[in-house]
Short mmCIF file of C-alpha atoms in Angstrom, two decimals:
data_model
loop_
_atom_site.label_atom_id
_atom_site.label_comp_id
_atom_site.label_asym_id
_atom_site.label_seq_id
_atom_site.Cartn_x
_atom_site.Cartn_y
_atom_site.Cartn_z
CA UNK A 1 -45.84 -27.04 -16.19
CA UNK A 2 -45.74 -25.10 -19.26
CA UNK A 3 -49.55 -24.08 -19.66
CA UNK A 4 -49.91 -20.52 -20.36
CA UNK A 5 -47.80 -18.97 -18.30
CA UNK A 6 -49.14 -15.34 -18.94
CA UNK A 7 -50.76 -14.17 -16.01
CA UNK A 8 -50.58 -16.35 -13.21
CA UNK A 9 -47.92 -18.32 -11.77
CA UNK A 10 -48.85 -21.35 -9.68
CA UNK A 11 -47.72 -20.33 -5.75
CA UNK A 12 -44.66 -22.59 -5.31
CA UNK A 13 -42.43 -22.55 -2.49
CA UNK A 14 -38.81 -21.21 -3.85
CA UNK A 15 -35.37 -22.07 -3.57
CA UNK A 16 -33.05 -21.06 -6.15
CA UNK A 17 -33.46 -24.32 -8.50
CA UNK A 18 -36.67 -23.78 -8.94
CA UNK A 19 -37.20 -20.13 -9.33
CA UNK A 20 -34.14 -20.68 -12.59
CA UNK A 21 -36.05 -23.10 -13.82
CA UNK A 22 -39.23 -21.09 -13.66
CA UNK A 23 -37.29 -18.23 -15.41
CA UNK A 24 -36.13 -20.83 -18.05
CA UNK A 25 -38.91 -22.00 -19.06
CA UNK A 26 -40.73 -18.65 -18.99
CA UNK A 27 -37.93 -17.56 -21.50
CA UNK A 28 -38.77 -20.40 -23.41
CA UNK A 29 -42.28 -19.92 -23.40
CA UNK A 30 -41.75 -15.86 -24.11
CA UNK A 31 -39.29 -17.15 -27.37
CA UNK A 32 -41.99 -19.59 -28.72
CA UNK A 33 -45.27 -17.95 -28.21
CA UNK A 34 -44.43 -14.29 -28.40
CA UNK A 35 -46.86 -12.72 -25.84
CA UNK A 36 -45.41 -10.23 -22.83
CA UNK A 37 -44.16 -12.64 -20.15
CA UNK A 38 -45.43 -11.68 -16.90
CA UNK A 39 -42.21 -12.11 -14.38
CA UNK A 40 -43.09 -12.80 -11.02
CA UNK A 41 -42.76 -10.15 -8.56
CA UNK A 42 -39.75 -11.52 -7.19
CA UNK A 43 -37.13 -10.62 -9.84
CA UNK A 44 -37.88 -7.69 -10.98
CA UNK A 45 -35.18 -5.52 -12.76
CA UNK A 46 -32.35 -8.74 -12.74
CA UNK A 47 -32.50 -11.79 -14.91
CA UNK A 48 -30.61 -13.86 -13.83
CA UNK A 49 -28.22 -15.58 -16.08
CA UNK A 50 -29.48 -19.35 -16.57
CA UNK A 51 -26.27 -20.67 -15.48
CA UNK A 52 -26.34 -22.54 -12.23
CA UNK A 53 -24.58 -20.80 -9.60
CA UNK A 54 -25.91 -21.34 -6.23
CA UNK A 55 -25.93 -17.57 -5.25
CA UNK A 56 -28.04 -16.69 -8.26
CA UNK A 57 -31.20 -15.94 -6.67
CA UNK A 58 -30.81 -12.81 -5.21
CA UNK A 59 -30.86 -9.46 -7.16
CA UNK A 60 -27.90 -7.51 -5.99
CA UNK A 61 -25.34 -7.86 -8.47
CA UNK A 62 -22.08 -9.59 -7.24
CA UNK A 63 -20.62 -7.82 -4.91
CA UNK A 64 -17.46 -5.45 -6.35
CA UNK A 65 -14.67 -5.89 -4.06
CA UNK A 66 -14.73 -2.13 -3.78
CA UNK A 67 -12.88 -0.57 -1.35
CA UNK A 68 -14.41 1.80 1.28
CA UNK A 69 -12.47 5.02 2.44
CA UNK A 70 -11.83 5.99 5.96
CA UNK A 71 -9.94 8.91 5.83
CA UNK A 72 -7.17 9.51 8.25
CA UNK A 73 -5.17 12.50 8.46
CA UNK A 74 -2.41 11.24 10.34
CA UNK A 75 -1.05 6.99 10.47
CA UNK A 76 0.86 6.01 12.57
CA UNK A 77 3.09 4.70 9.77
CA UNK A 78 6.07 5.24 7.76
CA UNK A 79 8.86 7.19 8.17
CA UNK A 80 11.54 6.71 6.12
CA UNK A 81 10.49 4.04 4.19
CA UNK A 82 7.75 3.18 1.87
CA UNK A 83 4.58 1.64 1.68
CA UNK A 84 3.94 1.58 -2.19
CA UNK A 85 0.69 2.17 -3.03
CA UNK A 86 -0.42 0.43 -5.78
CA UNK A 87 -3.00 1.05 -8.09
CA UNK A 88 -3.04 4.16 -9.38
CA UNK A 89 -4.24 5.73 -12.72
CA UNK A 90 -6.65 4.05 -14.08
CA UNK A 91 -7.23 1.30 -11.82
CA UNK A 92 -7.93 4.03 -8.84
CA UNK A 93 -10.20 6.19 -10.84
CA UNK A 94 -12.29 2.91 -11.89
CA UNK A 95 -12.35 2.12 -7.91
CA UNK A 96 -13.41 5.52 -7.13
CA UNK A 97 -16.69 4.76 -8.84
CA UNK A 98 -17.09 2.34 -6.20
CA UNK A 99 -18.42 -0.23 -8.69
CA UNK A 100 -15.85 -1.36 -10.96
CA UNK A 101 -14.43 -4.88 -12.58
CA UNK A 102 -13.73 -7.66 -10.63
CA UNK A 103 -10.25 -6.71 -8.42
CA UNK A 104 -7.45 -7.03 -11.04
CA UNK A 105 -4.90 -5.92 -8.71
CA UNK A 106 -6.09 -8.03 -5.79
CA UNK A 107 -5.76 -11.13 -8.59
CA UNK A 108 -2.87 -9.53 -10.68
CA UNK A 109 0.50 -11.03 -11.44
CA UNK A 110 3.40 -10.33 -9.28
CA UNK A 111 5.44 -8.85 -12.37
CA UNK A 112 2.54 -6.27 -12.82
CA UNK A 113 2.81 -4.84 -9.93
CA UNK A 114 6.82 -4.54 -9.63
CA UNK A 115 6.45 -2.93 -13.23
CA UNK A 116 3.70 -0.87 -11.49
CA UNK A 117 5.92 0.55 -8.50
CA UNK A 118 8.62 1.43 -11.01
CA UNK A 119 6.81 3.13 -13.55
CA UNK A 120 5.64 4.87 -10.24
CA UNK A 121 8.77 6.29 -8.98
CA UNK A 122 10.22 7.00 -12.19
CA UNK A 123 7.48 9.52 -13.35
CA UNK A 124 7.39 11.02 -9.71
CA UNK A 125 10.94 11.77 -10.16
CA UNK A 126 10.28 13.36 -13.41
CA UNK A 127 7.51 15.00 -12.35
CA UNK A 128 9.41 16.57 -9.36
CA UNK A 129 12.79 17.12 -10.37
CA UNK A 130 12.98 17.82 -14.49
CA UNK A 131 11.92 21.17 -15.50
CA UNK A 132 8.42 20.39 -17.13
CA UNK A 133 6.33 22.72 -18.64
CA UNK A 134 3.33 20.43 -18.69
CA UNK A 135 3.16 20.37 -15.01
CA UNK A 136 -0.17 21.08 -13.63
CA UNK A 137 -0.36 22.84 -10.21
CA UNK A 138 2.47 21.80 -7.97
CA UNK A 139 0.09 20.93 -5.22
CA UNK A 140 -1.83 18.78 -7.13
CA UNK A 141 0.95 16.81 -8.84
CA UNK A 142 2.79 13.78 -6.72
CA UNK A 143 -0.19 12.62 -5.88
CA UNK A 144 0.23 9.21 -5.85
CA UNK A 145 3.46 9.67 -3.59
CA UNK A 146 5.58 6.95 -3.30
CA UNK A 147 8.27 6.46 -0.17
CA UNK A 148 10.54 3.89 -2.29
CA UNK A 149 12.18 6.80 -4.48
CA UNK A 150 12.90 8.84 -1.32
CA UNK A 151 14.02 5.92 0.75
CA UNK A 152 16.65 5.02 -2.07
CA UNK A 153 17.97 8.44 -2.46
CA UNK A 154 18.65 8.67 1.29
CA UNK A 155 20.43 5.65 1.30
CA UNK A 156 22.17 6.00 -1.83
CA UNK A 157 23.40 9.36 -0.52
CA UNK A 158 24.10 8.31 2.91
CA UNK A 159 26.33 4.87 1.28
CA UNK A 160 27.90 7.74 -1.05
CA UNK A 161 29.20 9.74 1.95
CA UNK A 162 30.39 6.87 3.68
CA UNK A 163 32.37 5.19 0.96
CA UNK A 164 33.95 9.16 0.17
CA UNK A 165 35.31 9.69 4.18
CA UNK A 166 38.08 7.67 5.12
CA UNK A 167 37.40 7.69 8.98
CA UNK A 168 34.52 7.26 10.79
CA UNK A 169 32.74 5.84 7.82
CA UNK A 170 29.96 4.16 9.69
CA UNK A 171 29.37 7.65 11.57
CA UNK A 172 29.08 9.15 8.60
CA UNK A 173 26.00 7.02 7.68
CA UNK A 174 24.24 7.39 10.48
CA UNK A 175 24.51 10.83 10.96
CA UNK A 176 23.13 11.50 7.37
CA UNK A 177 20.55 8.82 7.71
CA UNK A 178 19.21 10.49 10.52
CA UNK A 179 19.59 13.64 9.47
CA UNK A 180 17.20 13.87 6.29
CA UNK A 181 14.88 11.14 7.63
CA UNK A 182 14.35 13.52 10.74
CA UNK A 183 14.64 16.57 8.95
CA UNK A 184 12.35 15.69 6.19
CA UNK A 185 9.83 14.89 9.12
CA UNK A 186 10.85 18.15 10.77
CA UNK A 187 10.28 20.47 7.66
CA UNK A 188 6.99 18.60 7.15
CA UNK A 189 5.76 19.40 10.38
CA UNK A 190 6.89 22.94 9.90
CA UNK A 191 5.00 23.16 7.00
CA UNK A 192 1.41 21.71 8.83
CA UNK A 193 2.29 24.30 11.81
CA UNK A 194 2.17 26.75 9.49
CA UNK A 195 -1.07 26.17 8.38
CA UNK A 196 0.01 25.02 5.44
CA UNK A 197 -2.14 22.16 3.45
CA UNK A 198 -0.25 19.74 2.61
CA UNK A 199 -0.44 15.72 3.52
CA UNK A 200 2.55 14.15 5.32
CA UNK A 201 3.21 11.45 3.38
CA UNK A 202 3.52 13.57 0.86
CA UNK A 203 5.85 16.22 1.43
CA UNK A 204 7.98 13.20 2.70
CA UNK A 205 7.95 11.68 -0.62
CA UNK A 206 8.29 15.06 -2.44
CA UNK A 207 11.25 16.26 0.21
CA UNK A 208 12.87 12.74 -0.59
CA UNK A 209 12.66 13.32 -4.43
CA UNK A 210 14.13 16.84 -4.11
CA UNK A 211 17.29 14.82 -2.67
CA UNK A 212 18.02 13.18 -6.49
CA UNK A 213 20.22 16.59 -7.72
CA UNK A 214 22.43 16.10 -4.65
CA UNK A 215 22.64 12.83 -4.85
CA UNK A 216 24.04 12.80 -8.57
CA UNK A 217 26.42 15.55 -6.90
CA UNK A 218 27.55 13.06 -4.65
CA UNK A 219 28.57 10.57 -6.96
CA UNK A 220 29.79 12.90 -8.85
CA UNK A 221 31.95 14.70 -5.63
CA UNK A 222 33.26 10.99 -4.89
CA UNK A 223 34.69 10.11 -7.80
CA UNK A 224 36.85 13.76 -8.44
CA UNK A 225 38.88 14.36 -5.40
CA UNK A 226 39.47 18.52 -6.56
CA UNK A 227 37.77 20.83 -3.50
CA UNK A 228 36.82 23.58 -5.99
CA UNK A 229 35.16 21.07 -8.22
CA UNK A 230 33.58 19.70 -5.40
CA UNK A 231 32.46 23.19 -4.64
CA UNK A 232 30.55 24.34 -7.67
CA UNK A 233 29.61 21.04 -8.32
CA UNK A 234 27.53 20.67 -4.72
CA UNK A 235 26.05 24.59 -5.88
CA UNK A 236 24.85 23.85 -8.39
CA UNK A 237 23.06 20.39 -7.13
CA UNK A 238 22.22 22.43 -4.85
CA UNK A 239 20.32 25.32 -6.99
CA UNK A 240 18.86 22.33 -8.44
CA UNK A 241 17.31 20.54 -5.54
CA UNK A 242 16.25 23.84 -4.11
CA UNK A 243 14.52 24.92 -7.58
CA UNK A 244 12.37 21.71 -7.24
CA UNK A 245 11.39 21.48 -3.98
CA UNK A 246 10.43 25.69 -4.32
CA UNK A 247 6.97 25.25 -6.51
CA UNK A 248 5.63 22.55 -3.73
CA UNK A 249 6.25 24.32 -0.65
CA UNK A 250 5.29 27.40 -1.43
CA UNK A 251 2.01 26.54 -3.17
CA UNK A 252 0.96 24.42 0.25
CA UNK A 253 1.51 27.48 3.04
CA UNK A 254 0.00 30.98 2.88
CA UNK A 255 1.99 33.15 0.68
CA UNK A 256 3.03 35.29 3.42
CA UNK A 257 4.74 33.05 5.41
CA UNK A 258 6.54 31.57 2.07
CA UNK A 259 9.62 32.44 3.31
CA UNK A 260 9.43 30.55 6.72
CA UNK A 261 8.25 27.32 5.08
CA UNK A 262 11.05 27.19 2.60
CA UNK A 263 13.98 28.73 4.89
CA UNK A 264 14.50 25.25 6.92
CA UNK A 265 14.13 23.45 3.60
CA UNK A 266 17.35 25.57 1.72
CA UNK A 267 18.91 25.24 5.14
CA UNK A 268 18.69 21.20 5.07
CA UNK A 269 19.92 21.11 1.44
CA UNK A 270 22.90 23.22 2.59
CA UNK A 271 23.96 21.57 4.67
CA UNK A 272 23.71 18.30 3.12
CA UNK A 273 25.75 20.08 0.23
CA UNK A 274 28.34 21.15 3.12
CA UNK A 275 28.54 17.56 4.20
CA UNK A 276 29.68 16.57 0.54
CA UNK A 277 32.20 19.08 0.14
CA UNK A 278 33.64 18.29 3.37
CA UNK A 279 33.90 14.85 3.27
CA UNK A 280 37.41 13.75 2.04
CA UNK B 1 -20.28 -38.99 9.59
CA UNK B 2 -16.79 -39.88 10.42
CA UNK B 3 -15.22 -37.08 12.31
CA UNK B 4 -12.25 -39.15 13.64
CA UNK B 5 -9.78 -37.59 10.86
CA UNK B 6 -10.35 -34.48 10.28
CA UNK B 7 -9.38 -33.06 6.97
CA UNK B 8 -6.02 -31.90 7.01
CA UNK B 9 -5.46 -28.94 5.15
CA UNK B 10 -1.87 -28.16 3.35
CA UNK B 11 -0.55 -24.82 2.48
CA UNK B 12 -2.37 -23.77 -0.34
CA UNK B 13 0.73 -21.40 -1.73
CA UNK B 14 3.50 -22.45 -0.27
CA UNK B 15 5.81 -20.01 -2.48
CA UNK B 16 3.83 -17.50 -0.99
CA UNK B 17 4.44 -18.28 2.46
CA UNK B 18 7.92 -18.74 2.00
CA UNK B 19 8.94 -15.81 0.91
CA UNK B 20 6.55 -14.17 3.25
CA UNK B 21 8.86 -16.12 5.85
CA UNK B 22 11.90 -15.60 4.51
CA UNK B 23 12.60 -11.69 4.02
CA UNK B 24 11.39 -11.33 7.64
CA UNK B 25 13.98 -14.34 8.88
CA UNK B 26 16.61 -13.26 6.82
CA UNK B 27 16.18 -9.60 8.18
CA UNK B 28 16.19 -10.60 11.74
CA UNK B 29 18.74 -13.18 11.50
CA UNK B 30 20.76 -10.98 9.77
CA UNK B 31 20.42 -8.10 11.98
CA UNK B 32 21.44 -10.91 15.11
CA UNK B 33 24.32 -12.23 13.44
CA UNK B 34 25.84 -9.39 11.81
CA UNK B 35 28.83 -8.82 13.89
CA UNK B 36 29.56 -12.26 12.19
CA UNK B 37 29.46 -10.90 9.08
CA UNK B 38 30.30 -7.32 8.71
CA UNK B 39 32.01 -5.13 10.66
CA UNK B 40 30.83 -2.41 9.08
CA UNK B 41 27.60 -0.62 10.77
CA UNK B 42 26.89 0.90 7.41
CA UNK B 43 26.60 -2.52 5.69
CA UNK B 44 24.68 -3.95 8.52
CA UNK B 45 22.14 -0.62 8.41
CA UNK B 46 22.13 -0.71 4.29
CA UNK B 47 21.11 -4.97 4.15
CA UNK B 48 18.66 -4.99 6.76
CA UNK B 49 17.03 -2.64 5.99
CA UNK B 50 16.63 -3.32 3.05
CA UNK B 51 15.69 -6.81 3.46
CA UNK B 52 12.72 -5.00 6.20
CA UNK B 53 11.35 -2.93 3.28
CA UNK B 54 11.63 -6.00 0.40
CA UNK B 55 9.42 -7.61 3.49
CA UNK B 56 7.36 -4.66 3.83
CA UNK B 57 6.49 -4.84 -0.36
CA UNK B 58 6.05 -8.49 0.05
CA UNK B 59 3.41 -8.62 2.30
CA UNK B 60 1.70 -5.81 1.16
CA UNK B 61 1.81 -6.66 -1.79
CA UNK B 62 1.88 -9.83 -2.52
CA UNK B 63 1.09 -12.45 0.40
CA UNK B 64 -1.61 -10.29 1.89
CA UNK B 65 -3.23 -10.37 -1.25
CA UNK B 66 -2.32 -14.33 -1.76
CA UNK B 67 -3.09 -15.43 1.80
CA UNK B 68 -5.53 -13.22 3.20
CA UNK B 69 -6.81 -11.36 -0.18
CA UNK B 70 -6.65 -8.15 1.28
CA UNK B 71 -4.79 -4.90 0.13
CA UNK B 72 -4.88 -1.44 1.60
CA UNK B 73 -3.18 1.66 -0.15
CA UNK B 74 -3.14 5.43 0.27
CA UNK B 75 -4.90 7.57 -2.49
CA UNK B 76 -4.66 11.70 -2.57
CA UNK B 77 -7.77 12.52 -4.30
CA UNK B 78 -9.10 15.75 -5.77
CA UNK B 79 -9.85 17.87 -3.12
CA UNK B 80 -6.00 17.15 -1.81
CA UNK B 81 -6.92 14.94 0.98
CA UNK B 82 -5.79 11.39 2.17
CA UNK B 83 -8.22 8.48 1.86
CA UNK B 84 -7.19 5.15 3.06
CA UNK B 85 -8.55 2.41 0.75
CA UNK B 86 -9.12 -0.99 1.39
CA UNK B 87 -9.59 -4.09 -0.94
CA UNK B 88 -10.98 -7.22 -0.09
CA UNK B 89 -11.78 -10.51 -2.31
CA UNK B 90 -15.53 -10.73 -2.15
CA UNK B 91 -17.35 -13.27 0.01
CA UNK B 92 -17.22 -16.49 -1.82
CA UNK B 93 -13.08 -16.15 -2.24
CA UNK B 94 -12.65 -15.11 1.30
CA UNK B 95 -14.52 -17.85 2.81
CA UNK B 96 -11.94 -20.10 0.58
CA UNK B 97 -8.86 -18.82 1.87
CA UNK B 98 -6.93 -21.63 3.50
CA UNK B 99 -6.52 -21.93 7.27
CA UNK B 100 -3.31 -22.52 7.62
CA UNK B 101 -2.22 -19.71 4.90
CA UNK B 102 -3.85 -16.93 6.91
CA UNK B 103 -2.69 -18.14 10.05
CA UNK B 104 0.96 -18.22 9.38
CA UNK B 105 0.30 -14.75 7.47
CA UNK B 106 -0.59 -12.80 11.21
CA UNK B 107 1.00 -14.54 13.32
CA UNK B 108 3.86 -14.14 11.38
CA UNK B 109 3.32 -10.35 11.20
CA UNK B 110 2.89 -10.11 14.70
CA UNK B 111 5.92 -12.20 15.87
CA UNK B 112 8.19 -10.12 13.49
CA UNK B 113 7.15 -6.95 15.47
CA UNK B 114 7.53 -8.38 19.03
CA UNK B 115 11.24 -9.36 17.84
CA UNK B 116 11.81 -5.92 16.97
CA UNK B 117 10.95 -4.32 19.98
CA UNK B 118 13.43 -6.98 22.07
CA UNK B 119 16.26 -6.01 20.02
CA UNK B 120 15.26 -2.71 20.48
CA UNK B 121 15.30 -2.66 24.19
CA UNK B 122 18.13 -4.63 23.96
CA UNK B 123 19.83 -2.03 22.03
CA UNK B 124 18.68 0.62 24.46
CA UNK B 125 19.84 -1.11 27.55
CA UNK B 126 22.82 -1.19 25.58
CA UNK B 127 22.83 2.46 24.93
CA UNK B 128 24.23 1.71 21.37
CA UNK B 129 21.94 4.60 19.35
CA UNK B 130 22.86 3.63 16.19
CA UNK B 131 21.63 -0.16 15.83
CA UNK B 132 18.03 1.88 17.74
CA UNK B 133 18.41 3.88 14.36
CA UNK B 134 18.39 -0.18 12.49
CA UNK B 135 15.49 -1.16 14.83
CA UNK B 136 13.39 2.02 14.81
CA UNK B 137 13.31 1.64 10.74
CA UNK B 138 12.15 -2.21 10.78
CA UNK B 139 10.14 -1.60 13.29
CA UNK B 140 7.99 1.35 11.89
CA UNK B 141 7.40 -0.66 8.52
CA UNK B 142 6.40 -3.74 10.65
CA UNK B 143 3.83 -1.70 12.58
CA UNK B 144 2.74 0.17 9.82
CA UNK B 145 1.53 -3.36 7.81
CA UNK B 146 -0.11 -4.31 10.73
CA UNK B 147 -2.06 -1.31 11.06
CA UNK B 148 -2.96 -1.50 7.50
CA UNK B 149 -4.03 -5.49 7.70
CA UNK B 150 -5.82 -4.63 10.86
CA UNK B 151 -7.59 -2.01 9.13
CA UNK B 152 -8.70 -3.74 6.13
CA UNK B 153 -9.59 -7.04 7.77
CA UNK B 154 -11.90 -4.97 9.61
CA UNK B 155 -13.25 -3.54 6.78
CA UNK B 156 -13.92 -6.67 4.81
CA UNK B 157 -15.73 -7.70 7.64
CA UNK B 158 -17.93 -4.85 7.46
CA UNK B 159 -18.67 -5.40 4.08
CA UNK B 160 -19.25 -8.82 4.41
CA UNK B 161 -21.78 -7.91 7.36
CA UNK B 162 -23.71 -5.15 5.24
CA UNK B 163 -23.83 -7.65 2.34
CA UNK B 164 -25.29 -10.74 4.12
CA UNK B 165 -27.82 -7.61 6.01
CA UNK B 166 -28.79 -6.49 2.59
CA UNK B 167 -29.09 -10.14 1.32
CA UNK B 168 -31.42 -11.29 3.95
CA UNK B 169 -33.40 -7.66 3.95
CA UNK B 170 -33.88 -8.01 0.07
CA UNK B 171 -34.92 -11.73 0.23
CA UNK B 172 -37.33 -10.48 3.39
CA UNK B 173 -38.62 -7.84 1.55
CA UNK B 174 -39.05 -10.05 -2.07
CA UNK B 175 -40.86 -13.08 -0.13
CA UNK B 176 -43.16 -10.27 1.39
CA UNK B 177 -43.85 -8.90 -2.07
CA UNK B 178 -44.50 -12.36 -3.64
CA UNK B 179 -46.35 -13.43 -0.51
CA UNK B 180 -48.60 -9.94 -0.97
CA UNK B 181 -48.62 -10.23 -4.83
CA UNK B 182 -50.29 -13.45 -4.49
CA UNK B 183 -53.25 -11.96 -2.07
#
């Protein structure tokens, strides 16, 4: 059994006790006597730890649960609300390299990724709707969009419009529920038609975020009950939403045809603003 | 070999399939028995769905990777297009995932979307457009995790095909070179 072991090994039929015992003792043999150890051919590059897991014997390291990527342009998925896409920074960039840890967020807590989603939408909203002079190039930024922010906002501003008109209150909802969901779909397919480059999801989320500067004007609008208040108060939410949303849209479509992108976008933010100020 | 009782096999996280249960009742049950409740269309609209989408986070998030140990997400990489990724739990954990725990996960997911569609024809029939707006919305987020556990469960299998190819190629290939070595 432990003879030289230095140039031949004694043909043995394998299974995967034996060949880790084999290695063992060759290790032994290599840390007492000194001279090269001739590995058999059969594990070449991959010593395998001598621990005693059944699936030892084979030389592919463990397999990463590393994700694949079919890409799809279009899913039949989500409209108004969210799928939240979870790992992002620098979880995605170490599954990009395709061989990475073992999955921490298949095996993470459920706190982690709640903290994760929120830390999500909060920096998309910064990223979209406060004046930052950081930003890199508006088509490259909200990339890891998010549909919870968006679907909030719409609800949050459709529940404000309802609780501010005193008939019809349930009409109310609806109609602005409907309204941005479909126009946010709308103006995104506008945009595509247009030849613009820009991924759905996307200019959902980004449309969606735009809707936070109206949305304070709500609130705002419900609690003073003054129409000329309400008035400059919904303009300027509304400079403000439209001043967001500008960088994104343009940057996606072919600068000639700026104009026709944005138009229906200003035209759904007026609107909404109109809805506001009427509301009473 | 006694075969006559066969092992039964518990829940192995029954939190997990709770809640996986329960967002989904509480969103249909609600949605049935809200003239019970509310009168108000907006508070009906606002609680279910939001209950649908706490559903929708839940099982993508948590009990499809607890029961199934799969998770699919969307990614916008460099070049500004849309990749679809899918994560599985490699082999060994996969081949450990209880029974019962994935059953109740799809058939679940699947039961939740046929409901849908009833109340949505039933809503049509009725011509009432706005509890079709309440339906469309659960219903999209229902489809949309099916897709995506669909998708992924296909993957995994792929990967779990390629592996066990490249496994048995390599060991081919490694008894051939020993075999040959030994000439």
């Amino acid at each position: 059994m432990s003879n030289s072991h230095s140039d031949t090994i004694p043909l043995r039929p394998s299974n995967s006790q034996s060949d880790i015992d084999e290695i063992r003792s060759l290790i032994d043999d290599s840390v007492h006597s000194g001279p090269a150890v001739v590995l058999p051919a059969r594990h070449p590059a991959t010593t395998p730890p001598p621990s005693s897991s059944p699936f030892i014997s084979s030389n592919i390291p463990p397999p990463p649960p590393v994700s694949s990527s079919s890409s799809l342009q279009k899913l039949q998925s989500v409209p108004a609300a969210p799928p939240p896409p979870p790992p992002v920074g620098n979880s995605s960039s170490i599954v990009a390299n395709g061989f990475g840890p073992p999955p921490n967020t298949l095996t993470e807590p459920v706190l982690d990724t709640v903290k994760r989603d929120l830390w999500r939408i909060v920096s998309n909203l910064k990223l979209v709707v406060f004046p930052n002079p950081f930003r890199e190039d508006p088509g490259k930024a909200l990339r890891d969009w998010d549909l919870w922010g968006p679907f909030f906002f719409i609800v949050f501003l459709g529940v404000a419009l309802s609780w501010s008109a005193s008939v019809k209150k349930s009409q109310v909802f609806a109609v602005a529920f409907a309204l941005l969901a479909a126009g946010a779909v709308i103006l995104t397919l506008n945009v595509l038609l247009l030849g613009g480059h820009i991924i759905f999801f996307q200019s959902l989320s980004l449309l969606g975020y735009c809707l936070f500067p109206l949305d304070v004007g709500a609130l705002i609008c419900m609690l003073k009950d003054n129409v000329v208040a309400k008035v400059i108060i919904v303009c300027l939410a509304l400079a403000w939403s439209s001043w967001a949303a500008y960088p994104f849209m343009s940057s996606a479509v072919n600068p000639n045809r700026k104009a026709l992108a944005l138009y229906p976008v200003l035209l759904m933010y007026l609107s909404v603003g109109f809805l506001i100020i009427a509301i009473d | 070999m006694d075969l006559s009782q066969p092992v039964e096999e518990n829940y192995a996280n029954p939190k997990t399939c709770f809640f996986h249960v329960l967002f989904k009742a509480s969103a249909l049950a609600f949605y049935m028995l809200s003239t019970l409740f509310a009168d108000s269309f907006v508070i009906i609209f606002v609680i279910t769905v939001v209950l649908a989408a706490l559903d929708f986070w839940v099982v993508k998030n948590v009990s499809g990777r607890i029961l199934v140990g799969l998770r699919w997400w969307n990614e916008i990489n460099e070049q500004g297009e849309s990749i679809w990724r899918f994560e599985c739990l490699d082999h060994e954990s996969l081949a450990r995932i209880n029974q019962k725990d994935s059953w109740l996960f799809w058939w679940t997911l699947y039961l939740n979307a046929v409901a849908w569609t009833i109340f949505g024809i039933f809503s049509l029939v009725r011509l009432e457009v706005d509890y079709l707006l309440v339906v469309g919305v659960c219903l999209s987020l229902a489809i949309a995790n099916i897709i995506g556990f669909t998708k992924c469960r296909k993957d995994a299998k792929n990967k779990i095909q390629a592996f066990a190819s490249r496994t048995i190629a390599s060991r081919f290939s490694s008894t051939l070179q020993s075999a040959f070595s030994l000439v």
